[in-house]
Amino acid sequence: MGKRPPIPPDIENGTPPLPPLPPPARPPFRPPIPVPWYAWLVPLIFAANFITFATTMYVNDCPSRSDNCLLFDVLGRLSFQPIKENMLLGPSIPTLRRLGALERRLVEEGEKWRLISCIWLHGGLLHLLANMISLLCIGMRLEQEFGFLRIGALYVISGLGGSIMSCLTDSRGERVSVGASGALFGLLGAMLSELITNWTIYENKCTSLMTLILIIALNLSVGFLPRVDNSAHCGGFLAGFFLGFVLLLRPQYGYVNPKYIPPGYDVKHRKSRHKCYQHVFRFTSLAILLAGFIVGCTKLLREHTVESVPFRDVN
C-alpha cells in the first residue's frame, strides 16, 4: 500500500494556512512640474526699442537748435520736436519717414521692408513708454510659458499683419505710421485664443475670459483717439488671435508624456495629447491666417485699397 501524504504542520496543530502576501505597492508617480522658460527675448526687444528711439532722436532733423527744440545732451545730442509739433516728445515726421516709417505710397514703390521696420520706431517718448510697459506686462509671462521661438514669431508676424492692414485702409496714402502696438495687440489676441483652445486646463474659466475681453476692449478703445492708427491695432490683433491657435497649444488636462512614466507602470485611461477641437482650431486658423496674408499682400501689390479711417500717424 502507498504511503499517505504528510499532513502539513498547520493542519496538525489546527491553525489555518497563512494568506498569500500582497503584491508590492507600486511606487508613487507624479509627472514633473514644467520648468518655465528663461525670458530673454522680451527684454531684448525692450532694449532694442529704446536704442532705436535714442538713435532716432540723435539723427532727428530739428529746424532750429535754439528755442524751437527741446534739447537733451545725452550721448551727444538728442533733439525733440517742439510740443506744438509733437505732443509725444519725439522726432519729426521727415525723420521717421527716412528711418523706415510705414507709408503706403513708399511700400507700393518697392520699399516692402517698411512693413517690418515701422514696428521698431515710435512717435515719441510717451508712445514708447506706453508700448514698452505693455510689452513687459504681456510678453514676459508668455515667453516664460511658451519660449522665445513662438513668442518671437508671434510678435513679428502680428506686427506685419498690423502693417498690412494699416496700408490697406489708407486709401489716400497720406498716413505715416510707426509703433509696436500692432505686435502688442497680436500678443493680446494670442492670449485670448490660447485661453479658448486650452480651455480644459484653466480654473475660473469664465472669470479669466471676461477679464481678458475687458482688457482687450479697453486697449482697442484707445484707437479712437486722434492720430492713432486703429487699423494697425485691429490687424495685429487678428493676426495674433489666429496665430495663437497654431502656436500656443497645450496638452489637455490629465495628459502624461510617455517618457515620464516609470517602466512597468500601467496608466489606466491614458489621454491623448490634444483634444479634437484643438486640432480643428489649429488647422482652420492656419488656413484663415494664410488666406488673409495672401489676399492682403496681393491687394497691396496691386495697389487696391479699401475705405480708410481718418489720417493718423502712430499706432
mmCIF file of C-alpha atoms in Angstrom:
data_model
loop_
_atom_site.group_PDB
_atom_site.id
_atom_site.type_symbol
_atom_site.label_atom_id
_atom_site.label_comp_id
_atom_site.label_asym_id
_atom_site.label_seq_id
_atom_site.Cartn_x
_atom_site.Cartn_y
_atom_site.Cartn_z
ATOM 1 C CA MET A 1 0.000 0.000 0.000
ATOM 2 C CA GLY A 2 1.136 3.516 -0.765
ATOM 3 C CA LYS A 3 2.105 5.964 1.861
ATOM 4 C CA ARG A 4 -0.318 8.586 2.991
ATOM 5 C CA PRO A 5 0.817 12.146 2.109
ATOM 6 C CA PRO A 6 2.233 14.012 5.061
ATOM 7 C CA ILE A 7 -0.130 16.296 6.904
ATOM 8 C CA PRO A 8 1.010 19.936 6.942
ATOM 9 C CA PRO A 9 2.031 21.099 10.377
ATOM 10 C CA ASP A 10 -0.537 23.892 10.473
ATOM 11 C CA ILE A 11 -3.371 21.376 9.912
ATOM 12 C CA GLU A 12 -1.993 19.016 12.551
ATOM 13 C CA ASN A 13 -1.886 21.901 15.007
ATOM 14 C CA GLY A 14 -5.350 23.096 13.997
ATOM 15 C CA THR A 15 -4.200 26.509 12.676
ATOM 16 C CA PRO A 16 -5.432 27.782 9.261
ATOM 17 C CA PRO A 17 -2.923 28.423 6.485
ATOM 18 C CA LEU A 18 -1.491 31.916 6.156
ATOM 19 C CA PRO A 19 -2.933 34.099 3.326
ATOM 20 C CA PRO A 20 -0.616 34.880 0.432
ATOM 21 C CA LEU A 21 1.415 38.047 0.673
ATOM 22 C CA PRO A 22 0.004 41.033 -1.294
ATOM 23 C CA PRO A 23 1.991 42.249 -4.302
ATOM 24 C CA PRO A 24 4.438 45.048 -3.577
ATOM 25 C CA ALA A 25 2.891 48.509 -3.821
ATOM 26 C CA ARG A 26 3.694 50.473 -6.919
ATOM 27 C CA PRO A 27 5.919 53.492 -6.315
ATOM 28 C CA PRO A 28 4.040 56.795 -6.285
ATOM 29 C CA PHE A 29 4.104 58.515 -9.659
ATOM 30 C CA ARG A 30 3.706 62.217 -10.229
ATOM 31 C CA PRO A 31 4.510 63.914 -13.541
ATOM 32 C CA PRO A 32 7.269 66.508 -13.195
ATOM 33 C CA ILE A 33 6.266 70.137 -12.808
ATOM 34 C CA PRO A 34 7.048 72.057 -16.031
ATOM 35 C CA VAL A 35 10.048 74.352 -15.707
ATOM 36 C CA PRO A 36 9.321 77.862 -17.055
ATOM 37 C CA TRP A 37 11.443 79.181 -19.888
ATOM 38 C CA TYR A 38 14.042 81.815 -19.164
ATOM 39 C CA ALA A 39 12.686 85.026 -20.670
ATOM 40 C CA TRP A 40 15.416 86.877 -22.564
ATOM 41 C CA LEU A 41 13.816 87.809 -25.894
ATOM 42 C CA VAL A 42 11.239 90.239 -24.496
ATOM 43 C CA PRO A 43 13.884 92.195 -22.525
ATOM 44 C CA LEU A 44 15.989 92.219 -25.701
ATOM 45 C CA ILE A 45 13.070 93.668 -27.704
ATOM 46 C CA PHE A 46 12.563 96.174 -24.896
ATOM 47 C CA ALA A 47 16.197 97.305 -25.081
ATOM 48 C CA ALA A 48 16.208 97.357 -28.890
ATOM 49 C CA ASN A 49 13.219 99.712 -28.963
ATOM 50 C CA PHE A 50 14.897 102.158 -26.585
ATOM 51 C CA ILE A 51 18.147 102.024 -28.553
ATOM 52 C CA THR A 52 16.229 102.627 -31.786
ATOM 53 C CA PHE A 53 14.402 105.571 -30.243
ATOM 54 C CA ALA A 54 17.660 107.095 -28.977
ATOM 55 C CA THR A 55 19.141 106.711 -32.462
ATOM 56 C CA THR A 56 16.049 108.322 -33.972
ATOM 57 C CA MET A 57 16.337 111.324 -31.666
ATOM 58 C CA TYR A 58 20.068 111.591 -32.325
ATOM 59 C CA VAL A 59 19.565 111.964 -36.083
ATOM 60 C CA ASN A 60 16.320 113.939 -35.783
ATOM 61 C CA ASP A 61 16.007 116.941 -38.064
ATOM 62 C CA CYS A 62 15.430 119.952 -35.824
ATOM 63 C CA PRO A 63 14.536 123.186 -37.628
ATOM 64 C CA SER A 64 16.301 125.273 -35.037
ATOM 65 C CA ARG A 65 18.806 124.436 -32.362
ATOM 66 C CA SER A 66 17.563 127.184 -30.004
ATOM 67 C CA ASP A 67 14.018 127.699 -28.793
ATOM 68 C CA ASN A 68 12.205 125.511 -31.308
ATOM 69 C CA CYS A 69 13.574 122.280 -29.913
ATOM 70 C CA LEU A 70 13.888 120.742 -26.525
ATOM 71 C CA LEU A 71 17.496 119.599 -26.303
ATOM 72 C CA PHE A 72 18.795 116.742 -24.204
ATOM 73 C CA ASP A 73 22.564 116.448 -24.131
ATOM 74 C CA VAL A 74 22.633 112.705 -23.637
ATOM 75 C CA LEU A 75 25.110 110.582 -25.594
ATOM 76 C CA GLY A 76 25.964 113.650 -27.649
ATOM 77 C CA ARG A 77 22.605 115.203 -28.576
ATOM 78 C CA LEU A 78 19.001 114.038 -28.569
ATOM 79 C CA SER A 79 16.727 116.625 -30.173
ATOM 80 C CA PHE A 80 12.983 116.576 -29.535
ATOM 81 C CA GLN A 81 10.482 118.431 -31.633
ATOM 82 C CA PRO A 82 8.529 121.289 -30.051
ATOM 83 C CA ILE A 83 5.475 120.266 -28.052
ATOM 84 C CA LYS A 84 3.171 122.020 -30.515
ATOM 85 C CA GLU A 85 4.524 119.808 -33.319
ATOM 86 C CA ASN A 86 4.815 116.514 -31.431
ATOM 87 C CA MET A 87 2.975 116.199 -28.122
ATOM 88 C CA LEU A 88 4.502 112.760 -27.579
ATOM 89 C CA LEU A 89 8.025 114.197 -27.135
ATOM 90 C CA GLY A 90 9.501 112.688 -30.256
ATOM 91 C CA PRO A 91 11.070 113.268 -33.661
ATOM 92 C CA SER A 92 9.755 114.934 -36.772
ATOM 93 C CA ILE A 93 7.727 113.200 -39.462
ATOM 94 C CA PRO A 94 10.543 113.510 -42.072
ATOM 95 C CA THR A 95 12.951 111.772 -39.678
ATOM 96 C CA LEU A 96 10.545 108.899 -39.100
ATOM 97 C CA ARG A 97 9.898 108.593 -42.822
ATOM 98 C CA ARG A 98 13.619 108.484 -43.549
ATOM 99 C CA LEU A 99 14.296 105.791 -40.921
ATOM 100 C CA GLY A 100 11.559 103.397 -42.023
ATOM 101 C CA ALA A 101 8.098 104.596 -41.024
ATOM 102 C CA LEU A 102 5.192 102.922 -42.775
ATOM 103 C CA GLU A 103 3.758 104.818 -45.724
ATOM 104 C CA ARG A 104 1.598 103.119 -48.342
ATOM 105 C CA ARG A 105 2.978 105.077 -51.255
ATOM 106 C CA LEU A 106 6.568 104.087 -50.456
ATOM 107 C CA VAL A 107 5.597 100.460 -49.888
ATOM 108 C CA GLU A 108 3.924 100.335 -53.281
ATOM 109 C CA GLU A 109 7.066 101.820 -54.832
ATOM 110 C CA GLY A 110 9.037 98.793 -53.650
ATOM 111 C CA GLU A 111 10.099 99.560 -50.068
ATOM 112 C CA LYS A 112 8.442 96.482 -48.579
ATOM 113 C CA TRP A 113 10.879 96.461 -45.677
ATOM 114 C CA ARG A 114 8.873 99.289 -44.129
ATOM 115 C CA LEU A 115 6.189 96.751 -43.184
ATOM 116 C CA ILE A 116 8.622 95.421 -40.560
ATOM 117 C CA SER A 117 10.855 98.418 -39.803
ATOM 118 C CA CYS A 118 7.934 100.573 -38.656
ATOM 119 C CA ILE A 119 7.246 98.365 -35.620
ATOM 120 C CA TRP A 120 10.647 99.320 -34.162
ATOM 121 C CA LEU A 121 10.056 103.082 -34.428
ATOM 122 C CA HIS A 122 7.937 105.242 -32.128
ATOM 123 C CA GLY A 123 6.371 108.664 -32.447
ATOM 124 C CA GLY A 124 7.641 109.913 -29.110
ATOM 125 C CA LEU A 125 8.895 109.113 -25.640
ATOM 126 C CA LEU A 126 5.372 108.810 -24.219
ATOM 127 C CA HIS A 127 4.403 106.497 -27.077
ATOM 128 C CA LEU A 128 7.478 104.357 -26.432
ATOM 129 C CA LEU A 129 6.935 104.102 -22.676
ATOM 130 C CA ALA A 130 3.287 103.086 -23.051
ATOM 131 C CA ASN A 131 4.153 100.334 -25.530
ATOM 132 C CA MET A 132 7.141 99.009 -23.610
ATOM 133 C CA ILE A 133 5.234 98.782 -20.324
ATOM 134 C CA SER A 134 2.594 96.765 -22.147
ATOM 135 C CA LEU A 135 5.306 94.587 -23.688
ATOM 136 C CA LEU A 136 6.756 93.697 -20.295
ATOM 137 C CA CYS A 137 3.354 93.026 -18.725
ATOM 138 C CA ILE A 138 2.177 90.769 -21.570
ATOM 139 C CA GLY A 139 5.303 89.383 -23.171
ATOM 140 C CA MET A 140 7.263 88.206 -20.139
ATOM 141 C CA ARG A 141 4.606 85.750 -18.979
ATOM 142 C CA LEU A 142 4.028 84.442 -22.495
ATOM 143 C CA GLU A 143 7.731 83.846 -23.112
ATOM 144 C CA GLN A 144 8.152 82.059 -19.774
ATOM 145 C CA GLU A 145 5.298 79.711 -20.666
ATOM 146 C CA PHE A 146 5.876 79.135 -24.394
ATOM 147 C CA GLY A 147 9.501 80.004 -25.131
ATOM 148 C CA PHE A 148 11.253 82.608 -27.227
ATOM 149 C CA LEU A 149 10.744 80.983 -30.643
ATOM 150 C CA ARG A 150 6.960 81.017 -30.566
ATOM 151 C CA ILE A 151 6.662 84.423 -28.904
ATOM 152 C CA GLY A 152 9.234 85.951 -31.250
ATOM 153 C CA ALA A 153 7.377 84.639 -34.295
ATOM 154 C CA LEU A 154 4.090 85.815 -32.817
ATOM 155 C CA TYR A 155 5.449 89.320 -32.208
ATOM 156 C CA VAL A 156 6.897 89.817 -35.685
ATOM 157 C CA ILE A 157 4.033 88.222 -37.646
ATOM 158 C CA SER A 158 1.440 90.204 -35.681
ATOM 159 C CA GLY A 159 3.348 93.405 -36.367
ATOM 160 C CA LEU A 160 3.443 92.514 -40.047
ATOM 161 C CA GLY A 161 -0.307 91.871 -40.036
ATOM 162 C CA GLY A 162 -0.921 95.254 -38.442
ATOM 163 C CA SER A 163 1.251 96.977 -41.045
ATOM 164 C CA ILE A 164 -0.571 95.316 -43.942
ATOM 165 C CA MET A 165 -3.962 96.281 -42.512
ATOM 166 C CA SER A 166 -2.771 99.848 -41.982
ATOM 167 C CA CYS A 167 -1.685 100.120 -45.615
ATOM 168 C CA LEU A 168 -4.876 98.586 -46.965
ATOM 169 C CA THR A 169 -7.080 101.052 -45.085
ATOM 170 C CA ASP A 170 -5.083 104.110 -46.192
ATOM 171 C CA SER A 171 -6.779 104.987 -49.459
ATOM 172 C CA ARG A 172 -5.284 108.489 -49.610
ATOM 173 C CA GLY A 173 -1.732 107.305 -48.998
ATOM 174 C CA GLU A 174 -1.069 110.148 -46.552
ATOM 175 C CA ARG A 175 -0.590 108.200 -43.341
ATOM 176 C CA VAL A 176 2.847 107.883 -41.766
ATOM 177 C CA SER A 177 2.580 105.133 -39.173
ATOM 178 C CA VAL A 178 5.050 103.878 -36.562
ATOM 179 C CA GLY A 179 4.880 101.849 -33.364
ATOM 180 C CA ALA A 180 4.845 98.356 -31.914
ATOM 181 C CA SER A 181 1.156 98.477 -30.982
ATOM 182 C CA GLY A 182 0.170 96.073 -33.769
ATOM 183 C CA ALA A 183 2.598 93.468 -32.438
ATOM 184 C CA LEU A 184 1.400 94.067 -28.859
ATOM 185 C CA PHE A 185 -2.216 93.653 -29.859
ATOM 186 C CA GLY A 186 -1.143 90.418 -31.501
ATOM 187 C CA LEU A 187 0.095 89.199 -28.126
ATOM 188 C CA LEU A 188 -3.263 90.139 -26.598
ATOM 189 C CA GLY A 189 -5.095 88.282 -29.354
ATOM 190 C CA ALA A 190 -2.878 85.239 -28.809
ATOM 191 C CA MET A 191 -3.695 85.284 -25.088
ATOM 192 C CA LEU A 192 -7.390 85.128 -25.956
ATOM 193 C CA SER A 193 -7.022 82.256 -28.422
ATOM 194 C CA GLU A 194 -4.712 80.432 -26.010
ATOM 195 C CA LEU A 195 -7.383 80.619 -23.324
ATOM 196 C CA ILE A 196 -10.007 79.287 -25.719
ATOM 197 C CA THR A 197 -8.005 76.405 -27.182
ATOM 198 C CA ASN A 198 -6.561 75.325 -23.791
ATOM 199 C CA TRP A 199 -9.899 75.642 -22.021
ATOM 200 C CA THR A 200 -9.647 72.333 -20.113
ATOM 201 C CA ILE A 201 -6.583 73.257 -18.051
ATOM 202 C CA TYR A 202 -7.872 76.544 -16.629
ATOM 203 C CA GLU A 203 -9.725 77.167 -13.407
ATOM 204 C CA ASN A 204 -12.207 80.060 -13.143
ATOM 205 C CA LYS A 205 -12.576 79.928 -16.902
ATOM 206 C CA CYS A 206 -15.387 82.446 -17.296
ATOM 207 C CA THR A 207 -13.722 84.970 -14.984
ATOM 208 C CA SER A 208 -10.451 84.735 -16.909
ATOM 209 C CA LEU A 209 -12.253 85.077 -20.230
ATOM 210 C CA MET A 210 -14.299 88.118 -19.211
ATOM 211 C CA THR A 211 -11.261 89.822 -17.669
ATOM 212 C CA LEU A 212 -9.215 89.316 -20.825
ATOM 213 C CA ILE A 213 -12.037 90.545 -23.069
ATOM 214 C CA LEU A 214 -12.380 93.676 -20.922
ATOM 215 C CA ILE A 215 -8.638 94.389 -21.181
ATOM 216 C CA ILE A 216 -8.726 93.942 -24.958
ATOM 217 C CA ALA A 217 -11.778 96.197 -25.303
ATOM 218 C CA LEU A 218 -10.157 98.949 -23.240
ATOM 219 C CA ASN A 219 -6.989 98.796 -25.325
ATOM 220 C CA LEU A 220 -8.914 98.842 -28.600
ATOM 221 C CA SER A 221 -10.866 101.877 -27.413
ATOM 222 C CA VAL A 222 -7.588 103.819 -27.311
ATOM 223 C CA GLY A 223 -7.574 103.534 -31.096
ATOM 224 C CA PHE A 224 -10.404 106.035 -31.347
ATOM 225 C CA LEU A 225 -8.208 108.823 -30.015
ATOM 226 C CA PRO A 226 -6.890 111.342 -32.553
ATOM 227 C CA ARG A 227 -3.774 110.414 -34.537
ATOM 228 C CA VAL A 228 -3.923 106.739 -33.537
ATOM 229 C CA ASP A 229 -3.812 104.089 -36.257
ATOM 230 C CA ASN A 230 -6.535 101.742 -35.054
ATOM 231 C CA SER A 231 -6.384 99.698 -38.255
ATOM 232 C CA ALA A 232 -2.889 98.531 -37.277
ATOM 233 C CA HIS A 233 -4.246 97.550 -33.863
ATOM 234 C CA CYS A 234 -7.059 95.511 -35.420
ATOM 235 C CA GLY A 235 -4.779 93.871 -37.981
ATOM 236 C CA GLY A 236 -2.227 92.887 -35.352
ATOM 237 C CA PHE A 237 -4.946 91.590 -33.029
ATOM 238 C CA LEU A 238 -6.498 89.388 -35.727
ATOM 239 C CA ALA A 239 -3.113 88.025 -36.814
ATOM 240 C CA GLY A 240 -2.152 87.211 -33.228
ATOM 241 C CA PHE A 241 -5.567 85.734 -32.449
ATOM 242 C CA PHE A 242 -5.420 83.194 -35.282
ATOM 243 C CA LEU A 243 -1.709 82.552 -34.794
ATOM 244 C CA GLY A 244 -2.323 81.733 -31.119
ATOM 245 C CA PHE A 245 -4.438 78.748 -32.112
ATOM 246 C CA VAL A 246 -1.489 77.500 -34.187
ATOM 247 C CA LEU A 247 1.451 78.151 -31.859
ATOM 248 C CA LEU A 248 0.155 78.156 -28.288
ATOM 249 C CA LEU A 249 -1.414 74.716 -27.890
ATOM 250 C CA ARG A 250 -1.002 72.957 -24.539
ATOM 251 C CA PRO A 251 -1.672 69.284 -23.720
ATOM 252 C CA GLN A 252 -5.157 68.672 -22.393
ATOM 253 C CA TYR A 253 -5.806 68.215 -18.680
ATOM 254 C CA GLY A 254 -4.705 64.765 -17.470
ATOM 255 C CA TYR A 255 -2.239 64.040 -20.293
ATOM 256 C CA VAL A 256 1.062 62.442 -19.243
ATOM 257 C CA ASN A 257 4.028 62.287 -21.564
ATOM 258 C CA PRO A 258 5.092 58.614 -22.001
ATOM 259 C CA LYS A 259 8.751 59.431 -21.347
ATOM 260 C CA TYR A 260 7.863 60.411 -17.780
ATOM 261 C CA ILE A 261 6.023 57.140 -16.989
ATOM 262 C CA PRO A 262 8.226 54.686 -14.981
ATOM 263 C CA PRO A 263 8.883 51.235 -16.525
ATOM 264 C CA GLY A 264 6.162 48.745 -15.687
ATOM 265 C CA TYR A 265 3.773 51.444 -14.546
ATOM 266 C CA ASP A 266 0.362 50.870 -16.094
ATOM 267 C CA VAL A 267 -1.571 54.115 -16.642
ATOM 268 C CA LYS A 268 -5.262 53.406 -16.992
ATOM 269 C CA HIS A 269 -7.403 55.572 -19.272
ATOM 270 C CA ARG A 270 -4.415 57.244 -20.893
ATOM 271 C CA LYS A 271 -5.464 60.505 -22.579
ATOM 272 C CA SER A 272 -4.327 61.818 -25.943
ATOM 273 C CA ARG A 273 -2.085 64.875 -26.034
ATOM 274 C CA HIS A 274 -4.665 67.193 -27.596
ATOM 275 C CA LYS A 275 -8.407 67.180 -27.947
ATOM 276 C CA CYS A 276 -10.053 67.021 -31.348
ATOM 277 C CA TYR A 277 -11.339 70.588 -31.209
ATOM 278 C CA GLN A 278 -7.792 71.870 -30.666
ATOM 279 C CA HIS A 279 -6.708 70.358 -33.984
ATOM 280 C CA VAL A 280 -9.793 71.811 -35.684
ATOM 281 C CA PHE A 281 -8.967 75.279 -34.327
ATOM 282 C CA ARG A 282 -5.315 74.931 -35.340
ATOM 283 C CA PHE A 283 -5.819 73.968 -38.979
ATOM 284 C CA THR A 284 -8.790 76.295 -39.506
ATOM 285 C CA SER A 285 -6.870 79.252 -38.054
ATOM 286 C CA LEU A 286 -3.793 78.423 -40.121
ATOM 287 C CA ALA A 287 -5.891 78.397 -43.295
ATOM 288 C CA ILE A 288 -7.554 81.724 -42.390
ATOM 289 C CA LEU A 289 -4.209 83.287 -41.498
ATOM 290 C CA LEU A 290 -2.531 82.222 -44.741
ATOM 291 C CA ALA A 291 -5.513 83.317 -46.798
ATOM 292 C CA GLY A 292 -5.565 86.714 -45.064
ATOM 293 C CA PHE A 293 -1.875 87.383 -45.651
ATOM 294 C CA ILE A 294 -2.043 86.234 -49.270
ATOM 295 C CA VAL A 295 -5.095 88.375 -50.033
ATOM 296 C CA GLY A 296 -3.668 91.379 -48.177
ATOM 297 C CA CYS A 297 -0.282 91.223 -49.887
ATOM 298 C CA THR A 298 -1.936 90.724 -53.261
ATOM 299 C CA LYS A 299 -4.133 93.788 -52.792
ATOM 300 C CA LEU A 300 -1.187 95.819 -51.577
ATOM 301 C CA LEU A 301 0.993 94.853 -54.510
ATOM 302 C CA ARG A 302 -1.810 95.637 -56.950
ATOM 303 C CA GLU A 303 -2.388 98.984 -55.260
ATOM 304 C CA HIS A 304 -6.004 98.181 -54.378
ATOM 305 C CA THR A 305 -7.194 99.689 -51.101
ATOM 306 C CA VAL A 306 -10.418 99.936 -49.187
ATOM 307 C CA GLU A 307 -12.035 102.809 -47.327
ATOM 308 C CA SER A 308 -9.722 104.490 -44.857
ATOM 309 C CA VAL A 309 -10.125 105.784 -41.349
ATOM 310 C CA PRO A 310 -9.158 109.444 -40.702
ATOM 311 C CA PHE A 311 -5.493 110.294 -41.074
ATOM 312 C CA ARG A 312 -3.387 109.149 -38.163
ATOM 313 C CA ASP A 313 0.314 108.662 -37.783
ATOM 314 C CA VAL A 314 1.116 106.493 -34.750
ATOM 315 C CA ASN A 315 -0.061 103.102 -33.542
#
